[in-house]
PDB file of C-alpha atoms in Angstrom:
ATOM      1  CA  MET E   1     107.484 206.657  55.068  1.00  0.00           C
ATOM      2  CA  ASN E   2     104.514 204.271  55.290  1.00  0.00           C
ATOM      3  CA  ILE E   3     101.396 204.678  57.393  1.00  0.00           C
ATOM      4  CA  GLN E   4     102.615 202.202  60.026  1.00  0.00           C
ATOM      5  CA  THR E   5     105.847 204.133  60.624  1.00  0.00           C
ATOM      6  CA  LEU E   6     103.826 207.307  60.771  1.00  0.00           C
ATOM      7  CA  LEU E   7     101.449 205.958  63.410  1.00  0.00           C
ATOM      8  CA  SER E   8     104.115 204.296  65.562  1.00  0.00           C
ATOM      9  CA  THR E   9     106.355 207.390  65.632  1.00  0.00           C
ATOM     10  CA  LEU E  10     103.455 209.713  66.394  1.00  0.00           C
ATOM     11  CA  GLY E  11     102.072 207.237  68.960  1.00  0.00           C
ATOM     12  CA  GLY E  12     105.513 206.911  70.553  1.00  0.00           C
ATOM     13  CA  GLY E  13     105.798 210.690  70.765  1.00  0.00           C
ATOM     14  CA  VAL E  14     102.389 210.928  72.429  1.00  0.00           C
ATOM     15  CA  LEU E  15     103.421 208.285  74.994  1.00  0.00           C
ATOM     16  CA  ILE E  16     106.652 210.187  75.732  1.00  0.00           C
ATOM     17  CA  GLY E  17     104.710 213.434  76.158  1.00  0.00           C
ATOM     18  CA  SER E  18     102.088 211.724  78.343  1.00  0.00           C
ATOM     19  CA  ALA E  19     104.773 210.303  80.607  1.00  0.00           C
ATOM     20  CA  ALA E  20     106.429 213.730  80.950  1.00  0.00           C
ATOM     21  CA  CYS E  21     103.037 215.279  81.812  1.00  0.00           C
ATOM     22  CA  GLY E  22     102.181 212.442  84.217  1.00  0.00           C
ATOM     23  CA  LEU E  23     105.479 212.735  86.103  1.00  0.00           C
ATOM     24  CA  LEU E  24     105.019 216.499  86.441  1.00  0.00           C
ATOM     25  CA  TYR E  25     101.354 216.233  87.454  1.00  0.00           C
ATOM     26  CA  PHE E  26     101.796 213.500  90.061  1.00  0.00           C
ATOM     27  CA  ASN E  27     105.439 213.829  91.205  1.00  0.00           C
ATOM     28  CA  GLY E  28     106.170 217.458  90.372  1.00  0.00           C
ATOM     29  CA  ARG E  29     109.340 216.458  88.534  1.00  0.00           C
ATOM     30  CA  LEU E  30     110.578 216.949  84.984  1.00  0.00           C
ATOM     31  CA  ALA E  31     111.405 213.855  82.923  1.00  0.00           C
ATOM     32  CA  GLY E  32     114.893 215.020  81.932  1.00  0.00           C
ATOM     33  CA  ILE E  33     116.917 211.838  81.793  1.00  0.00           C
ATOM     34  CA  SER E  34     120.435 213.283  82.050  1.00  0.00           C
ATOM     35  CA  ASN E  35     119.563 215.324  85.143  1.00  0.00           C
ATOM     36  CA  LEU E  36     117.728 212.349  86.611  1.00  0.00           C
ATOM     37  CA  LEU E  37     120.816 210.134  86.139  1.00  0.00           C
ATOM     38  CA  THR E  38     123.186 212.788  87.513  1.00  0.00           C
ATOM     39  CA  GLY E  39     121.232 212.725  90.772  1.00  0.00           C
ATOM     40  CA  LEU E  40     121.949 208.999  91.049  1.00  0.00           C
ATOM     41  CA  MET E  41     125.717 209.429  90.738  1.00  0.00           C
ATOM     42  CA  PRO E  42     127.703 209.535  93.997  1.00  0.00           C
ATOM     43  CA  PRO E  43     127.416 211.364  96.340  1.00  0.00           C
ATOM     44  CA  GLY E  44     123.774 211.368  95.241  1.00  0.00           C
ATOM     45  CA  THR E  45     120.873 213.586  96.244  1.00  0.00           C
ATOM     46  CA  GLY E  46     118.178 213.409  98.893  1.00  0.00           C
ATOM     47  CA  ASP E  47     115.584 212.218  96.384  1.00  0.00           C
ATOM     48  CA  MET E  48     117.075 208.964  95.162  1.00  0.00           C
ATOM     49  CA  PRO E  49     113.973 206.707  95.500  1.00  0.00           C
ATOM     50  CA  TRP E  50     111.852 208.249  92.729  1.00  0.00           C
ATOM     51  CA  ARG E  51     114.909 208.458  90.477  1.00  0.00           C
ATOM     52  CA  PHE E  52     115.660 204.766  90.959  1.00  0.00           C
ATOM     53  CA  ALA E  53     111.992 203.918  90.434  1.00  0.00           C
ATOM     54  CA  PHE E  54     111.877 205.858  87.154  1.00  0.00           C
ATOM     55  CA  VAL E  55     115.047 204.142  85.873  1.00  0.00           C
ATOM     56  CA  LEU E  56     113.626 200.756  86.915  1.00  0.00           C
ATOM     57  CA  GLY E  57     110.528 201.656  84.885  1.00  0.00           C
ATOM     58  CA  LEU E  58     112.741 202.405  81.876  1.00  0.00           C
ATOM     59  CA  LEU E  59     114.475 199.032  82.224  1.00  0.00           C
ATOM     60  CA  ALA E  60     111.197 197.156  82.779  1.00  0.00           C
ATOM     61  CA  ALA E  61     109.844 198.692  79.573  1.00  0.00           C
ATOM     62  CA  GLY E  62     113.067 197.682  77.826  1.00  0.00           C
ATOM     63  CA  MET E  63     112.522 194.059  78.838  1.00  0.00           C
ATOM     64  CA  LEU E  64     108.875 194.231  77.805  1.00  0.00           C
ATOM     65  CA  LEU E  65     109.847 195.627  74.404  1.00  0.00           C
ATOM     66  CA  LEU E  66     112.541 192.977  74.006  1.00  0.00           C
ATOM     67  CA  ALA E  67     109.904 190.303  74.606  1.00  0.00           C
ATOM     68  CA  VAL E  68     107.066 191.578  72.410  1.00  0.00           C
ATOM     69  CA  TYR E  69     108.614 194.125  70.003  1.00  0.00           C
ATOM     70  CA  PRO E  70     112.324 193.321  69.613  1.00  0.00           C
ATOM     71  CA  GLN E  71     112.541 195.310  66.365  1.00  0.00           C
ATOM     72  CA  ALA E  72     112.470 198.408  68.614  1.00  0.00           C
ATOM     73  CA  PHE E  73     116.193 197.826  69.136  1.00  0.00           C
ATOM     74  CA  GLY E  74     119.185 197.803  66.828  1.00  0.00           C
ATOM     75  CA  ALA E  75     122.910 198.130  67.374  1.00  0.00           C
ATOM     76  CA  ALA E  76     124.573 201.394  66.365  1.00  0.00           C
ATOM     77  CA  PRO E  77     126.438 201.133  63.043  1.00  0.00           C
ATOM     78  CA  ARG E  78     129.564 202.655  64.598  1.00  0.00           C
ATOM     79  CA  PRO E  79     132.858 201.240  65.941  1.00  0.00           C
ATOM     80  CA  LEU E  80     133.104 200.929  69.717  1.00  0.00           C
ATOM     81  CA  TRP E  81     135.612 203.771  70.115  1.00  0.00           C
ATOM     82  CA  VAL E  82     133.277 206.151  68.285  1.00  0.00           C
ATOM     83  CA  LEU E  83     130.402 205.096  70.564  1.00  0.00           C
ATOM     84  CA  GLY E  84     132.630 205.682  73.590  1.00  0.00           C
ATOM     85  CA  PHE E  85     133.760 209.101  72.403  1.00  0.00           C
ATOM     86  CA  GLY E  86     130.184 210.006  71.467  1.00  0.00           C
ATOM     87  CA  GLY E  87     128.960 208.855  74.870  1.00  0.00           C
ATOM     88  CA  PHE E  88     131.506 211.024  76.658  1.00  0.00           C
ATOM     89  CA  LEU E  89     130.465 214.104  74.658  1.00  0.00           C
ATOM     90  CA  VAL E  90     126.773 213.372  75.272  1.00  0.00           C
ATOM     91  CA  GLY E  91     127.376 213.205  79.029  1.00  0.00           C
ATOM     92  CA  LEU E  92     129.681 216.227  79.145  1.00  0.00           C
ATOM     93  CA  GLY E  93     127.413 218.357  76.935  1.00  0.00           C
ATOM     94  CA  ALA E  94     124.232 217.414  78.802  1.00  0.00           C
ATOM     95  CA  GLN E  95     125.850 218.298  82.130  1.00  0.00           C
ATOM     96  CA  ILE E  96     127.251 221.657  80.985  1.00  0.00           C
ATOM     97  CA  SER E  97     124.000 222.699  79.292  1.00  0.00           C
ATOM     98  CA  ASN E  98     121.798 221.202  82.052  1.00  0.00           C
ATOM     99  CA  GLY E  99     119.709 218.933  79.875  1.00  0.00           C
ATOM    100  CA  CYS E 100     119.400 216.491  77.012  1.00  0.00           C
ATOM    101  CA  THR E 101     116.860 215.555  74.361  1.00  0.00           C
ATOM    102  CA  SER E 102     114.169 214.849  76.944  1.00  0.00           C
ATOM    103  CA  GLY E 103     114.976 217.669  79.371  1.00  0.00           C
ATOM    104  CA  HIS E 104     115.426 220.508  76.898  1.00  0.00           C
ATOM    105  CA  GLY E 105     113.605 219.016  73.919  1.00  0.00           C
ATOM    106  CA  VAL E 106     110.443 217.571  75.455  1.00  0.00           C
ATOM    107  CA  CYS E 107     110.064 219.234  78.879  1.00  0.00           C
ATOM    108  CA  GLY E 108     111.831 222.550  78.270  1.00  0.00           C
ATOM    109  CA  LEU E 109     109.877 223.320  75.118  1.00  0.00           C
ATOM    110  CA  GLY E 110     106.686 222.405  76.999  1.00  0.00           C
ATOM    111  CA  ARG E 111     107.623 225.024  79.611  1.00  0.00           C
ATOM    112  CA  ARG E 112     108.188 227.550  76.806  1.00  0.00           C
ATOM    113  CA  SER E 113     111.782 227.987  77.990  1.00  0.00           C
ATOM    114  CA  LEU E 114     113.980 230.108  75.712  1.00  0.00           C
ATOM    115  CA  ARG E 115     117.067 228.310  77.072  1.00  0.00           C
ATOM    116  CA  SER E 116     115.642 224.973  76.005  1.00  0.00           C
ATOM    117  CA  LEU E 117     114.659 226.229  72.566  1.00  0.00           C
ATOM    118  CA  VAL E 118     118.215 227.476  71.991  1.00  0.00           C
ATOM    119  CA  ALA E 119     119.674 224.204  73.329  1.00  0.00           C
ATOM    120  CA  THR E 120     117.370 222.051  71.178  1.00  0.00           C
ATOM    121  CA  LEU E 121     118.129 223.967  67.978  1.00  0.00           C
ATOM    122  CA  THR E 122     121.853 223.838  68.807  1.00  0.00           C
ATOM    123  CA  PHE E 123     122.103 220.084  69.398  1.00  0.00           C
ATOM    124  CA  MET E 124     119.920 219.313  66.388  1.00  0.00           C
ATOM    125  CA  GLY E 125     122.224 221.511  64.301  1.00  0.00           C
ATOM    126  CA  THR E 126     125.525 220.083  65.525  1.00  0.00           C
ATOM    127  CA  GLY E 127     124.064 216.554  65.344  1.00  0.00           C
ATOM    128  CA  MET E 128     123.137 217.057  61.700  1.00  0.00           C
ATOM    129  CA  ALA E 129     126.533 218.626  60.917  1.00  0.00           C
ATOM    130  CA  THR E 130     128.288 215.697  62.623  1.00  0.00           C
ATOM    131  CA  VAL E 131     126.391 213.045  60.654  1.00  0.00           C
ATOM    132  CA  PHE E 132     127.036 214.984  57.443  1.00  0.00           C
ATOM    133  CA  LEU E 133     130.781 215.171  58.103  1.00  0.00           C
ATOM    134  CA  PHE E 134     131.009 211.584  59.374  1.00  0.00           C
ATOM    135  CA  ASN E 135     129.347 210.252  56.212  1.00  0.00           C
ATOM    136  CA  ARG E 136     131.545 212.409  53.955  1.00  0.00           C
ATOM    137  CA  LEU E 137     134.724 211.230  55.700  1.00  0.00           C
ATOM    138  CA  ASN E 138     133.571 207.635  55.325  1.00  0.00           C
ATOM    139  CA  GLY E 139     132.981 208.053  51.610  1.00  0.00           C
ATOM    140  CA  GLY E 140     129.180 208.174  51.946  1.00  0.00           C
TER     141      GLY E 140
ATOM    142  CA  MET A   1     102.891 206.258  96.059  1.00  0.00           C
ATOM    143  CA  PRO A   2     105.345 208.713  94.439  1.00  0.00           C
ATOM    144  CA  ILE A   3     107.651 205.738  93.884  1.00  0.00           C
ATOM    145  CA  VAL A   4     104.980 203.671  92.116  1.00  0.00           C
ATOM    146  CA  SER A   5     104.026 206.717  90.066  1.00  0.00           C
ATOM    147  CA  ALA A   6     107.639 207.362  89.013  1.00  0.00           C
ATOM    148  CA  PHE A   7     108.048 203.697  88.043  1.00  0.00           C
ATOM    149  CA  LEU A   8     104.901 203.730  85.881  1.00  0.00           C
ATOM    150  CA  TRP A   9     105.764 207.003  84.111  1.00  0.00           C
ATOM    151  CA  GLY A  10     109.285 205.674  83.479  1.00  0.00           C
ATOM    152  CA  LEU A  11     107.728 202.560  81.966  1.00  0.00           C
ATOM    153  CA  ILE A  12     105.391 204.557  79.712  1.00  0.00           C
ATOM    154  CA  PHE A  13     108.168 206.985  78.755  1.00  0.00           C
ATOM    155  CA  ALA A  14     110.381 204.105  77.608  1.00  0.00           C
ATOM    156  CA  LEU A  15     107.564 202.303  75.768  1.00  0.00           C
ATOM    157  CA  GLY A  16     107.120 205.567  73.870  1.00  0.00           C
ATOM    158  CA  LEU A  17     110.835 205.738  73.065  1.00  0.00           C
ATOM    159  CA  GLY A  18     110.751 202.163  71.772  1.00  0.00           C
ATOM    160  CA  LEU A  19     107.577 202.604  69.719  1.00  0.00           C
ATOM    161  CA  ALA A  20     108.884 205.858  68.252  1.00  0.00           C
ATOM    162  CA  GLY A  21     112.151 204.244  67.121  1.00  0.00           C
ATOM    163  CA  MET A  22     114.337 206.385  69.414  1.00  0.00           C
ATOM    164  CA  THR A  23     116.062 203.189  70.627  1.00  0.00           C
ATOM    165  CA  ARG A  24     117.324 202.439  67.109  1.00  0.00           C
ATOM    166  CA  PRO A  25     120.537 204.439  66.511  1.00  0.00           C
ATOM    167  CA  GLU A  26     120.246 203.767  62.792  1.00  0.00           C
ATOM    168  CA  LYS A  27     116.949 205.673  62.741  1.00  0.00           C
ATOM    169  CA  ILE A  28     118.346 208.590  64.755  1.00  0.00           C
ATOM    170  CA  LEU A  29     121.315 208.831  62.405  1.00  0.00           C
ATOM    171  CA  GLY A  30     118.911 208.735  59.449  1.00  0.00           C
ATOM    172  CA  PHE A  31     116.930 211.600  60.992  1.00  0.00           C
ATOM    173  CA  LEU A  32     120.104 213.667  61.445  1.00  0.00           C
ATOM    174  CA  ASP A  33     121.279 212.903  57.895  1.00  0.00           C
ATOM    175  CA  ILE A  34     119.599 215.862  56.179  1.00  0.00           C
ATOM    176  CA  GLY A  35     122.338 216.061  53.540  1.00  0.00           C
ATOM    177  CA  GLY A  36     121.906 212.410  52.565  1.00  0.00           C
ATOM    178  CA  ASN A  37     119.147 209.845  52.942  1.00  0.00           C
ATOM    179  CA  TRP A  38     116.977 211.869  55.348  1.00  0.00           C
ATOM    180  CA  ASP A  39     114.321 210.079  57.413  1.00  0.00           C
ATOM    181  CA  PRO A  40     112.028 212.853  58.698  1.00  0.00           C
ATOM    182  CA  SER A  41     109.707 210.532  60.663  1.00  0.00           C
ATOM    183  CA  LEU A  42     111.279 211.428  64.019  1.00  0.00           C
ATOM    184  CA  MET A  43     109.846 214.925  63.628  1.00  0.00           C
ATOM    185  CA  LEU A  44     106.536 213.270  64.479  1.00  0.00           C
ATOM    186  CA  VAL A  45     108.014 212.052  67.765  1.00  0.00           C
ATOM    187  CA  MET A  46     108.924 215.593  68.754  1.00  0.00           C
ATOM    188  CA  GLY A  47     105.583 216.809  67.406  1.00  0.00           C
ATOM    189  CA  GLY A  48     103.609 214.291  69.445  1.00  0.00           C
ATOM    190  CA  ALA A  49     105.635 214.734  72.638  1.00  0.00           C
ATOM    191  CA  VAL A  50     106.066 218.518  72.607  1.00  0.00           C
ATOM    192  CA  GLY A  51     102.490 218.995  71.361  1.00  0.00           C
ATOM    193  CA  LEU A  52     101.257 217.407  74.586  1.00  0.00           C
ATOM    194  CA  THR A  53     103.704 219.024  77.009  1.00  0.00           C
ATOM    195  CA  PHE A  54     103.195 222.431  75.390  1.00  0.00           C
ATOM    196  CA  ILE A  55      99.434 222.266  75.949  1.00  0.00           C
ATOM    197  CA  LEU A  56      99.369 220.453  79.302  1.00  0.00           C
ATOM    198  CA  PHE A  57     102.426 221.738  81.249  1.00  0.00           C
ATOM    199  CA  PRO A  58     100.977 225.240  81.863  1.00  0.00           C
ATOM    200  CA  ARG A  59      97.672 223.729  83.013  1.00  0.00           C
ATOM    201  CA  ILE A  60      99.457 221.303  85.338  1.00  0.00           C
ATOM    202  CA  LEU A  61     101.674 224.055  86.814  1.00  0.00           C
ATOM    203  CA  ARG A  62      98.615 226.224  87.470  1.00  0.00           C
ATOM    204  CA  ARG A  63      97.634 223.696  90.169  1.00  0.00           C
ATOM    205  CA  GLY A  64     100.363 225.078  92.423  1.00  0.00           C
ATOM    206  CA  ARG A  65     101.466 221.658  93.657  1.00  0.00           C
ATOM    207  CA  PRO A  66     101.703 218.135  92.276  1.00  0.00           C
ATOM    208  CA  VAL A  67      99.180 215.476  93.325  1.00  0.00           C
ATOM    209  CA  LEU A  68     101.727 213.407  95.278  1.00  0.00           C
ATOM    210  CA  GLY A  69     104.134 216.099  96.468  1.00  0.00           C
ATOM    211  CA  ASP A  70     104.537 219.508  98.106  1.00  0.00           C
ATOM    212  CA  ARG A  71     105.939 221.494  95.206  1.00  0.00           C
ATOM    213  CA  PHE A  72     107.019 221.456  91.583  1.00  0.00           C
ATOM    214  CA  ASP A  73     110.766 221.053  91.180  1.00  0.00           C
ATOM    215  CA  LEU A  74     111.717 223.238  88.201  1.00  0.00           C
ATOM    216  CA  PRO A  75     114.951 224.800  86.922  1.00  0.00           C
ATOM    217  CA  VAL A  76     115.259 228.500  87.739  1.00  0.00           C
ATOM    218  CA  ARG A  77     117.846 229.587  85.163  1.00  0.00           C
ATOM    219  CA  LYS A  78     116.478 231.804  82.398  1.00  0.00           C
ATOM    220  CA  TYR A  79     119.543 233.203  80.646  1.00  0.00           C
ATOM    221  CA  VAL A  80     121.163 231.986  77.451  1.00  0.00           C
ATOM    222  CA  ASP A  81     124.954 231.878  77.747  1.00  0.00           C
ATOM    223  CA  GLY A  82     128.026 230.259  76.242  1.00  0.00           C
ATOM    224  CA  ARG A  83     127.795 227.240  78.535  1.00  0.00           C
ATOM    225  CA  LEU A  84     124.273 226.459  77.358  1.00  0.00           C
ATOM    226  CA  VAL A  85     125.168 226.751  73.679  1.00  0.00           C
ATOM    227  CA  GLY A  86     128.594 225.104  74.021  1.00  0.00           C
ATOM    228  CA  GLY A  87     127.226 222.208  76.084  1.00  0.00           C
ATOM    229  CA  ALA A  88     124.301 221.635  73.725  1.00  0.00           C
ATOM    230  CA  GLY A  89     126.746 221.805  70.804  1.00  0.00           C
ATOM    231  CA  LEU A  90     128.928 219.060  72.319  1.00  0.00           C
ATOM    232  CA  PHE A  91     125.826 217.024  73.130  1.00  0.00           C
ATOM    233  CA  GLY A  92     124.743 217.173  69.478  1.00  0.00           C
ATOM    234  CA  ILE A  93     128.167 216.073  68.248  1.00  0.00           C
ATOM    235  CA  GLY A  94     128.059 213.043  70.568  1.00  0.00           C
ATOM    236  CA  TRP A  95     124.475 212.305  69.505  1.00  0.00           C
ATOM    237  CA  GLY A  96     125.449 212.485  65.835  1.00  0.00           C
ATOM    238  CA  LEU A  97     128.479 210.239  66.360  1.00  0.00           C
ATOM    239  CA  SER A  98     126.631 207.524  68.271  1.00  0.00           C
ATOM    240  CA  GLY A  99     122.921 207.729  67.468  1.00  0.00           C
ATOM    241  CA  TYR A 100     122.141 207.498  71.193  1.00  0.00           C
ATOM    242  CA  CYS A 101     120.889 210.043  73.689  1.00  0.00           C
ATOM    243  CA  PRO A 102     120.663 209.256  77.426  1.00  0.00           C
ATOM    244  CA  GLY A 103     117.083 207.904  77.721  1.00  0.00           C
ATOM    245  CA  PRO A 104     117.131 205.469  74.805  1.00  0.00           C
ATOM    246  CA  ALA A 105     120.617 204.283  75.826  1.00  0.00           C
ATOM    247  CA  VAL A 106     119.368 203.318  79.305  1.00  0.00           C
ATOM    248  CA  VAL A 107     116.375 201.483  77.819  1.00  0.00           C
ATOM    249  CA  SER A 108     118.682 199.657  75.365  1.00  0.00           C
ATOM    250  CA  LEU A 109     120.814 198.303  78.233  1.00  0.00           C
ATOM    251  CA  VAL A 110     118.529 195.243  78.257  1.00  0.00           C
ATOM    252  CA  THR A 111     119.795 194.179  74.822  1.00  0.00           C
ATOM    253  CA  ALA A 112     123.254 193.493  76.332  1.00  0.00           C
ATOM    254  CA  ASP A 113     124.802 195.002  73.177  1.00  0.00           C
ATOM    255  CA  ALA A 114     128.458 195.882  73.842  1.00  0.00           C
ATOM    256  CA  GLY A 115     128.103 199.200  72.007  1.00  0.00           C
ATOM    257  CA  VAL A 116     125.402 200.578  74.280  1.00  0.00           C
ATOM    258  CA  TRP A 117     127.305 199.543  77.411  1.00  0.00           C
ATOM    259  CA  VAL A 118     130.427 201.328  76.174  1.00  0.00           C
ATOM    260  CA  PHE A 119     128.310 204.366  75.279  1.00  0.00           C
ATOM    261  CA  LEU A 120     126.706 204.494  78.731  1.00  0.00           C
ATOM    262  CA  ALA A 121     129.942 203.937  80.654  1.00  0.00           C
ATOM    263  CA  CYS A 122     131.571 206.815  78.767  1.00  0.00           C
ATOM    264  CA  MET A 123     128.414 208.943  79.123  1.00  0.00           C
ATOM    265  CA  PHE A 124     128.631 208.634  82.920  1.00  0.00           C
ATOM    266  CA  GLY A 125     132.295 209.617  82.628  1.00  0.00           C
ATOM    267  CA  GLY A 126     131.204 212.697  80.666  1.00  0.00           C
ATOM    268  CA  LEU A 127     128.498 213.546  83.208  1.00  0.00           C
ATOM    269  CA  ALA A 128     131.061 213.321  86.026  1.00  0.00           C
ATOM    270  CA  ALA A 129     133.581 215.447  84.089  1.00  0.00           C
ATOM    271  CA  GLY A 130     130.885 218.035  83.383  1.00  0.00           C
ATOM    272  CA  ARG A 131     129.836 218.150  87.026  1.00  0.00           C
ATOM    273  CA  TRP A 132     133.459 218.718  88.028  1.00  0.00           C
ATOM    274  CA  LEU A 133     133.780 221.541  85.472  1.00  0.00           C
ATOM    275  CA  ASN A 134     130.514 223.115  86.676  1.00  0.00           C
ATOM    276  CA  ALA A 135     131.689 223.003  90.290  1.00  0.00           C
ATOM    277  CA  ARG A 136     135.003 224.644  89.352  1.00  0.00           C
ATOM    278  CA  GLN A 137     133.148 227.339  87.454  1.00  0.00           C
ATOM    279  CA  ALA A 138     130.898 227.968  90.464  1.00  0.00           C
ATOM    280  CA  VAL A 139     133.930 228.355  92.748  1.00  0.00           C
ATOM    281  CA  ARG A 140     135.567 230.755  90.292  1.00  0.00           C
ATOM    282  CA  LEU A 141     132.422 232.880  90.077  1.00  0.00           C
ATOM    283  CA  ALA A 142     132.096 232.956  93.872  1.00  0.00           C
ATOM    284  CA  THR A 143     135.728 234.075  94.178  1.00  0.00           C
ATOM    285  CA  LEU A 144     135.214 236.804  91.597  1.00  0.00           C
ATOM    286  CA  ASP A 145     132.124 238.070  93.413  1.00  0.00           C
ATOM    287  CA  THR A 146     133.949 238.241  96.738  1.00  0.00           C
ATOM    288  CA  ALA A 147     136.811 240.146  95.125  1.00  0.00           C
ATOM    289  CA  ALA A 148     134.364 242.602  93.578  1.00  0.00           C
ATOM    290  CA  ILE A 149     132.612 243.205  96.883  1.00  0.00           C
ATOM    291  CA  GLU A 150     135.923 243.790  98.677  1.00  0.00           C
ATOM    292  CA  ALA A 151     137.025 246.217  95.976  1.00  0.00           C
ATOM    293  CA  VAL A 152     133.864 248.216  96.490  1.00  0.00           C
ATOM    294  CA  GLN A 153     134.040 248.189 100.271  1.00  0.00           C
ATOM    295  CA  LEU A 154     137.727 248.977 100.864  1.00  0.00           C
ATOM    296  CA  PRO A 155     137.879 252.638  99.801  1.00  0.00           C
ATOM    297  CA  GLY A 156     134.740 253.545 101.722  1.00  0.00           C
ATOM    298  CA  SER A 157     135.844 251.637 104.839  1.00  0.00           C
ATOM    299  CA  ALA A 158     132.369 250.184 105.067  1.00  0.00           C
ATOM    300  CA  ASP A 159     133.025 248.530 108.412  1.00  0.00           C
ATOM    301  CA  GLY A 160     134.167 251.784 110.020  1.00  0.00           C
ATOM    302  CA  THR A 161     137.840 250.889 110.477  1.00  0.00           C
TER     303      THR A 161
END
């Protein structure tokens, strides 16, 4: 790990944390992406405008990154059906446990929530076990 | 104003994801690969993000209300149960299979990569399926509660009949 990687990952983390704090301070909302997206699915909730605005911000940043820092992106080294199956489990799991990496990991830990600590340790653990098994099965 | 604020914090959030490397599935999979070629640098992302929220969230919540709103909208659940652990477990398996979690996947939509579109389409399917399961569970619990209340009331003829 070189110094540049170190600084960009730490800097990225600080930006993520700042955004979560800013959204809570100004809007009173938690930056949990899966819950935010669920509220946009039909029939929707009464607070669609800020949700849409946040997602538009995400996409605007995506376009900005694509223009000035395209190396931020890379395709997943997985076949499409694995990405589809993974996506389904990510959605299902986030909904059942009421949060994802941002909701439980960033915001929940900030709120000192025991639920979020348990969720974060659990998905880190099963994620690591999955990568381990996937690589073994693929002769890695 | 709340709309502009939400847009700006979404923008900053996603710039952070991009700078941190969260939008590169290869890097996520390297971070999860503790048994192989482990890339621990993403620990710094969590360190930087949680370090800030851990220090600032309690101070922000002490205000009583947000700057641009009437109240803080926070989850009320406190208990740890099978749904929390089971759901988080499934989430981790999907994360480990794909290298994407919801935020970075949305940001990566702009790359028009077929993989991320398939991931997101199926993720919304999973969110919908989970919502349906949660609703069913809620109905079942409500039914159980009603049955329990009736069982308690019947022998004592609580309504005087």
